[in-house]
Backbone as JSON, one array per atom type, in Angstrom:
{
  "sequence": "MSFSRYVEVGRIVLVNYGPESGKLATIIDVVDQNKCLIDGPEDITGVRRQVIPYRRIALTNLTVKIARNARAKTLKKAWADAEIESKWENSAWAKKLAAKSTRANLNDFDRFKVMVARKQKSAIIAKKMKQLA",
  "N": [[-30.59, -19.62, -10.46], [-31.28, -17.06, -8.58], [-32.82, -13.83, -7.93], [-30.78, -11.4, -6.4], [-30.1, -8.82, -5.71], [-31.14, -6.84, -3.55], [-32.84, -4.0, -2.12], [-31.33, -2.9, 0.59], [-30.02, -2.2, 3.87], [-26.69, -1.31, 3.81], [-26.16, -2.06, 1.23], [-24.25, -1.5, -1.66], [-24.46, 1.11, -3.96], [-24.69, 2.52, -7.28], [-24.75, 5.77, -8.23], [-26.76, 7.09, -10.69], [-27.73, 9.45, -11.75], [-27.81, 12.99, -11.62], [-25.78, 15.34, -9.65], [-23.93, 13.65, -8.4], [-23.52, 11.63, -10.17], [-22.33, 8.57, -11.41], [-20.84, 7.89, -9.21], [-20.04, 5.85, -6.34], [-22.05, 4.75, -3.56], [-23.47, 4.06, -0.3], [-26.31, 2.37, 0.93], [-27.9, 3.6, 3.7], [-30.22, 3.78, 5.15], [-33.67, 2.88, 4.71], [-36.09, 4.92, 3.51], [-38.79, 5.13, 2.46], [-41.02, 3.42, 0.17], [-40.09, 4.54, -2.15], [-37.76, 6.02, -1.75], [-34.4, 6.27, -0.38], [-31.87, 6.59, 2.18], [-28.64, 7.58, 1.55], [-25.05, 7.32, 1.82], [-21.69, 8.19, 1.17], [-18.98, 6.68, 1.87], [-18.21, 10.18, 2.36], [-15.51, 10.98, 2.37], [-14.24, 9.04, 0.84], [-15.76, 8.49, -1.56], [-17.0, 10.89, -2.23], [-19.67, 11.39, -2.06], [-22.22, 12.9, -0.36], [-24.2, 12.47, 2.68], [-27.53, 11.8, 2.01], [-31.0, 11.89, 1.0], [-32.31, 9.94, -1.54], [-34.09, 9.15, -4.53], [-35.06, 5.84, -5.64], [-35.01, 5.5, -8.38], [-32.85, 6.93, -9.23], [-30.59, 5.53, -8.65], [-28.47, 2.62, -9.06], [-28.44, -0.7, -8.14], [-25.72, -2.6, -6.88], [-23.77, -5.68, -6.76], [-22.37, -5.66, -4.44], [-21.99, -5.53, -0.89], [-21.89, -4.17, 2.46], [-21.33, -4.84, 5.93], [-23.2, -3.17, 8.04], [-24.81, -1.23, 10.62], [-28.18, 0.09, 10.81], [-28.51, 3.52, 9.9], [-25.78, 4.15, 10.26], [-22.78, 5.73, 11.45], [-20.51, 8.01, 9.75], [-17.83, 7.39, 10.2], [-17.94, 4.7, 11.02], [-18.97, 3.57, 8.7], [-16.93, 4.12, 6.89], [-14.9, 2.49, 7.93], [-16.08, -0.01, 7.57], [-16.14, -0.11, 4.77], [-13.41, -0.21, 4.25], [-12.73, -2.65, 5.48], [-14.22, -4.47, 3.95], [-13.08, -4.12, 1.52], [-14.16, -2.64, -0.66], [-13.62, -0.75, -2.71], [-11.53, -1.94, -4.25], [-12.79, -4.3, -5.07], [-14.85, -3.22, -6.61], [-13.39, -1.92, -8.65], [-12.36, -4.14, -9.95], [-14.56, -5.29, -11.06], [-16.67, -6.19, -13.84], [-18.54, -4.3, -14.59], [-17.51, -1.83, -13.67], [-15.18, -1.73, -15.19], [-16.24, -1.57, -17.73], [-17.53, 0.93, -17.58], [-15.26, 2.53, -17.25], [-13.93, 2.11, -19.68], [-15.79, 3.2, -21.42], [-15.7, 5.85, -20.63], [-13.04, 6.48, -21.26], [-13.12, 6.17, -24.0], [-14.91, 8.2, -24.67], [-13.37, 10.42, -24.12], [-11.5, 10.61, -26.11], [-9.5, 12.26, -28.59], [-9.64, 13.68, -31.94], [-7.49, 12.6, -33.47], [-6.83, 10.34, -31.97], [-9.2, 8.83, -32.28], [-8.99, 8.36, -34.99], [-6.67, 6.7, -35.02], [-7.7, 4.48, -33.69], [-9.6, 3.67, -35.56], [-7.93, 2.94, -37.74], [-6.49, 0.84, -36.55], [-8.57, -1.0, -36.14], [-9.24, -1.56, -38.79], [-6.87, -2.79, -39.66], [-6.82, -5.04, -37.99], [-9.16, -6.32, -38.88], [-8.41, -6.89, -41.51], [-6.33, -8.73, -41.11], [-7.73, -10.85, -39.89], [-9.53, -11.49, -41.95], [-7.7, -12.38, -43.89], [-6.59, -14.67, -42.66], [-8.92, -16.22, -42.4], [-9.47, -16.66, -45.07], [-7.3, -18.24, -45.77], [-7.87, -20.52, -44.29], [-10.18, -21.42, -45.49]],
  "CA": [[-30.0, -18.33, -10.19], [-32.36, -16.18, -8.13], [-32.53, -12.42, -7.79], [-30.1, -11.2, -5.12], [-29.81, -7.41, -5.47], [-32.27, -6.24, -2.84], [-32.62, -2.74, -1.44], [-31.12, -3.23, 2.0], [-28.99, -1.41, 4.53], [-25.36, -1.84, 3.53], [-26.0, -2.34, -0.21], [-23.5, -0.48, -2.39], [-25.21, 1.53, -5.16], [-24.05, 3.44, -8.2], [-25.66, 6.87, -8.53], [-26.78, 7.21, -12.14], [-28.31, 10.7, -12.18], [-27.58, 14.12, -10.72], [-24.4, 15.78, -9.5], [-23.08, 12.53, -7.96], [-23.63, 10.6, -11.2], [-21.12, 7.78, -11.63], [-20.13, 7.64, -7.95], [-20.57, 4.8, -5.48], [-22.56, 5.15, -2.26], [-24.01, 2.95, 0.48], [-27.64, 2.61, 1.51], [-27.81, 3.68, 5.15], [-31.56, 3.55, 5.69], [-34.76, 2.89, 3.74], [-37.05, 5.94, 3.95], [-40.1, 4.57, 2.1], [-40.92, 2.55, -1.0], [-39.53, 5.27, -3.28], [-36.53, 6.73, -1.43], [-33.53, 5.72, 0.65], [-30.82, 7.47, 2.65], [-27.34, 7.05, 1.15], [-23.84, 8.04, 2.24], [-20.55, 7.76, 0.35], [-18.64, 7.81, 2.71], [-17.8, 11.35, 1.6], [-14.04, 11.01, 2.24], [-13.79, 8.08, -0.18], [-16.45, 8.6, -2.85], [-17.44, 12.24, -2.51], [-21.13, 11.46, -1.99], [-22.67, 13.29, 0.99], [-25.4, 11.79, 3.17], [-28.71, 12.44, 1.41], [-32.12, 11.06, 0.59], [-32.32, 9.87, -3.0], [-35.08, 8.18, -5.03], [-34.5, 4.59, -6.18], [-34.81, 5.59, -9.83], [-31.56, 7.59, -9.49], [-29.47, 4.65, -8.25], [-28.44, 1.26, -9.56], [-27.93, -1.59, -7.09], [-24.6, -3.46, -7.27], [-23.72, -6.94, -6.03], [-21.53, -5.46, -3.26], [-22.62, -5.1, 0.36], [-21.05, -4.07, 3.66], [-22.08, -5.12, 7.15], [-23.33, -2.0, 8.89], [-26.13, -1.07, 11.26], [-29.0, 1.14, 10.23], [-28.08, 4.87, 10.23], [-24.4, 4.1, 10.74], [-21.99, 6.98, 11.33], [-19.57, 8.04, 8.62], [-16.6, 6.7, 10.63], [-18.26, 3.27, 10.98], [-19.13, 3.22, 7.29], [-15.58, 4.15, 6.29], [-14.2, 1.29, 8.4], [-16.73, -1.16, 6.9], [-15.67, -0.09, 3.37], [-12.02, -0.66, 4.25], [-12.72, -4.08, 5.82], [-14.79, -5.26, 2.84], [-12.29, -3.81, 0.31], [-15.16, -2.32, -1.67], [-13.02, -0.05, -3.85], [-10.8, -2.88, -5.11], [-13.77, -5.2, -5.66], [-15.54, -2.48, -7.66], [-12.46, -1.7, -9.77], [-12.17, -5.42, -10.65], [-15.83, -5.77, -11.62], [-16.87, -5.94, -15.27], [-19.32, -3.08, -14.7], [-16.59, -0.69, -13.52], [-14.27, -1.74, -16.34], [-17.02, -1.1, -18.87], [-17.7, 2.38, -17.41], [-13.96, 3.17, -17.49], [-13.68, 2.05, -21.12], [-16.71, 4.16, -22.03], [-15.17, 7.17, -20.32], [-11.82, 6.65, -22.06], [-13.56, 6.31, -25.39], [-15.55, 9.52, -24.8], [-12.37, 11.46, -23.99], [-10.55, 10.56, -27.23], [-9.54, 13.39, -29.53], [-9.83, 13.26, -33.32], [-6.4, 11.75, -33.91], [-6.98, 9.05, -31.27], [-10.27, 8.1, -32.94], [-8.41, 7.92, -36.26], [-5.79, 5.58, -34.74], [-8.57, 3.34, -33.38], [-10.18, 3.23, -36.83], [-6.87, 2.25, -38.5], [-6.2, -0.43, -35.88], [-9.69, -1.9, -36.43], [-9.11, -1.99, -40.18], [-5.75, -3.73, -39.72], [-7.28, -6.28, -37.34], [-10.13, -6.93, -39.79], [-7.67, -7.42, -42.65], [-5.6, -9.93, -40.65], [-8.72, -11.89, -39.68], [-10.02, -11.9, -43.27], [-6.62, -13.12, -44.54], [-6.53, -15.99, -42.02], [-10.13, -16.96, -42.76], [-9.32, -17.04, -46.48], [-6.36, -19.35, -45.78], [-8.53, -21.7, -43.72], [-11.25, -21.88, -46.37]],
  "C": [[-31.12, -17.34, -9.84], [-31.88, -14.74, -8.01], [-31.89, -12.17, -6.44], [-29.78, -9.73, -4.82], [-31.02, -6.72, -4.85], [-31.87, -4.89, -2.26], [-32.52, -3.08, 0.04], [-30.03, -2.33, 2.57], [-27.63, -2.08, 4.3], [-25.14, -2.16, 2.07], [-25.26, -1.17, -0.86], [-24.28, -0.18, -3.67], [-24.35, 2.45, -5.99], [-25.09, 4.52, -8.52], [-25.61, 7.11, -10.03], [-27.42, 8.49, -12.65], [-28.0, 11.77, -11.16], [-26.12, 14.47, -10.59], [-23.44, 14.68, -9.08], [-23.09, 11.39, -8.99], [-22.3, 9.91, -11.41], [-20.34, 7.47, -10.37], [-20.82, 6.53, -7.16], [-21.06, 5.4, -4.16], [-23.11, 3.91, -1.57], [-25.39, 3.31, 1.0], [-27.51, 2.51, 3.01], [-29.14, 3.37, 5.81], [-32.58, 3.6, 4.55], [-35.81, 3.85, 4.27], [-38.47, 5.46, 3.71], [-39.92, 3.73, 0.84], [-40.32, 3.23, -2.22], [-38.18, 5.9, -3.02], [-35.73, 5.99, -0.37], [-32.5, 6.78, 1.04], [-29.49, 6.84, 2.27], [-26.23, 7.92, 1.72], [-22.68, 7.39, 1.52], [-19.77, 6.59, 0.9], [-17.98, 8.93, 1.92], [-16.3, 11.42, 1.39], [-13.56, 10.14, 1.07], [-14.44, 8.35, -1.54], [-16.9, 10.01, -3.22], [-18.94, 12.41, -2.46], [-21.52, 11.79, -0.54], [-23.91, 12.49, 1.37], [-26.62, 12.54, 2.66], [-29.78, 11.41, 1.14], [-32.19, 11.11, -0.92], [-33.37, 8.86, -3.45], [-34.39, 6.96, -5.66], [-34.24, 4.69, -7.67], [-33.51, 6.28, -10.19], [-30.37, 6.75, -9.1], [-29.61, 3.3, -8.93], [-27.79, 0.39, -8.49], [-26.78, -2.44, -7.66], [-24.68, -4.76, -6.48], [-22.98, -6.8, -4.7], [-22.35, -5.02, -2.06], [-21.56, -4.96, 1.44], [-21.93, -4.34, 4.86], [-22.06, -3.88, 8.02], [-24.71, -1.99, 9.53], [-26.88, 0.05, 10.57], [-28.55, 2.5, 10.76], [-26.67, 4.92, 10.82], [-23.7, 5.44, 10.55], [-21.02, 6.87, 10.18], [-18.28, 7.27, 8.96], [-16.79, 5.18, 10.57], [-18.35, 2.78, 9.54], [-17.78, 3.16, 6.59], [-14.8, 2.91, 6.67], [-14.76, 0.04, 7.72], [-16.28, -1.25, 5.44], [-14.25, -0.62, 3.29], [-11.94, -2.17, 4.53], [-13.21, -4.95, 4.67], [-14.05, -5.04, 1.52], [-13.2, -3.51, -0.88], [-14.55, -1.69, -2.9], [-12.31, -1.01, -4.79], [-11.76, -3.86, -5.78], [-14.52, -4.51, -6.8], [-14.65, -2.3, -8.86], [-12.25, -2.98, -10.58], [-13.44, -5.95, -11.29], [-15.94, -5.4, -13.09], [-17.63, -4.62, -15.49], [-18.42, -1.85, -14.64], [-15.64, -0.59, -14.7], [-14.98, -1.2, -17.58], [-17.24, 0.42, -18.79], [-16.39, 3.13, -17.68], [-13.63, 3.2, -18.97], [-14.55, 3.07, -21.85], [-16.2, 5.59, -21.82], [-13.93, 7.47, -21.14], [-12.18, 6.91, -23.5], [-14.16, 7.69, -25.64], [-14.53, 10.66, -24.77], [-11.32, 11.44, -25.1], [-10.65, 11.82, -28.07], [-9.63, 12.82, -30.95], [-8.74, 12.3, -33.8], [-6.45, 10.38, -33.26], [-8.07, 8.21, -31.92], [-9.8, 7.57, -34.3], [-7.52, 6.7, -36.06], [-6.59, 4.32, -34.42], [-9.17, 2.78, -34.66], [-9.17, 2.44, -37.65], [-6.57, 0.89, -37.88], [-7.32, -1.44, -36.14], [-9.62, -2.42, -37.85], [-8.0, -3.03, -40.33], [-6.14, -5.08, -39.12], [-8.23, -7.04, -38.26], [-9.43, -7.56, -40.98], [-6.93, -8.7, -42.29], [-6.57, -11.1, -40.49], [-9.24, -12.41, -41.02], [-8.98, -12.74, -44.01], [-6.52, -14.54, -43.99], [-7.74, -16.84, -42.37], [-10.06, -17.45, -44.19], [-8.38, -18.22, -46.61], [-7.01, -20.64, -45.31], [-9.59, -22.27, -44.67], [-10.75, -22.55, -47.63]]
}
């Protein structure tokens, strides 16, 4: 199993810092060894075309077939053809981020219900383990 997430034109990235944090974007061009040009497309992800350092993005396994410096219209069509949004939503990474977000948005009573459910689950498991032993 070799490394396959290279910085390349068409690589889908997750922005992990700044105002676009948590949004997907596509690498459009490589500026230098520290920065790249990304674009959302803005209609779909809300990320405008901008130069961003590599330390602010995380590379995903997803890619689209586009030319260097592709227009927004071309990029949007490539995203639709590759079904990037559905592939991302089905990935374990996206599910983990969604669960983390849901967990962070719980109120006090919801956290209490989670605690009670965990206790009940633990009691059921302990009871079954005691029966097996």
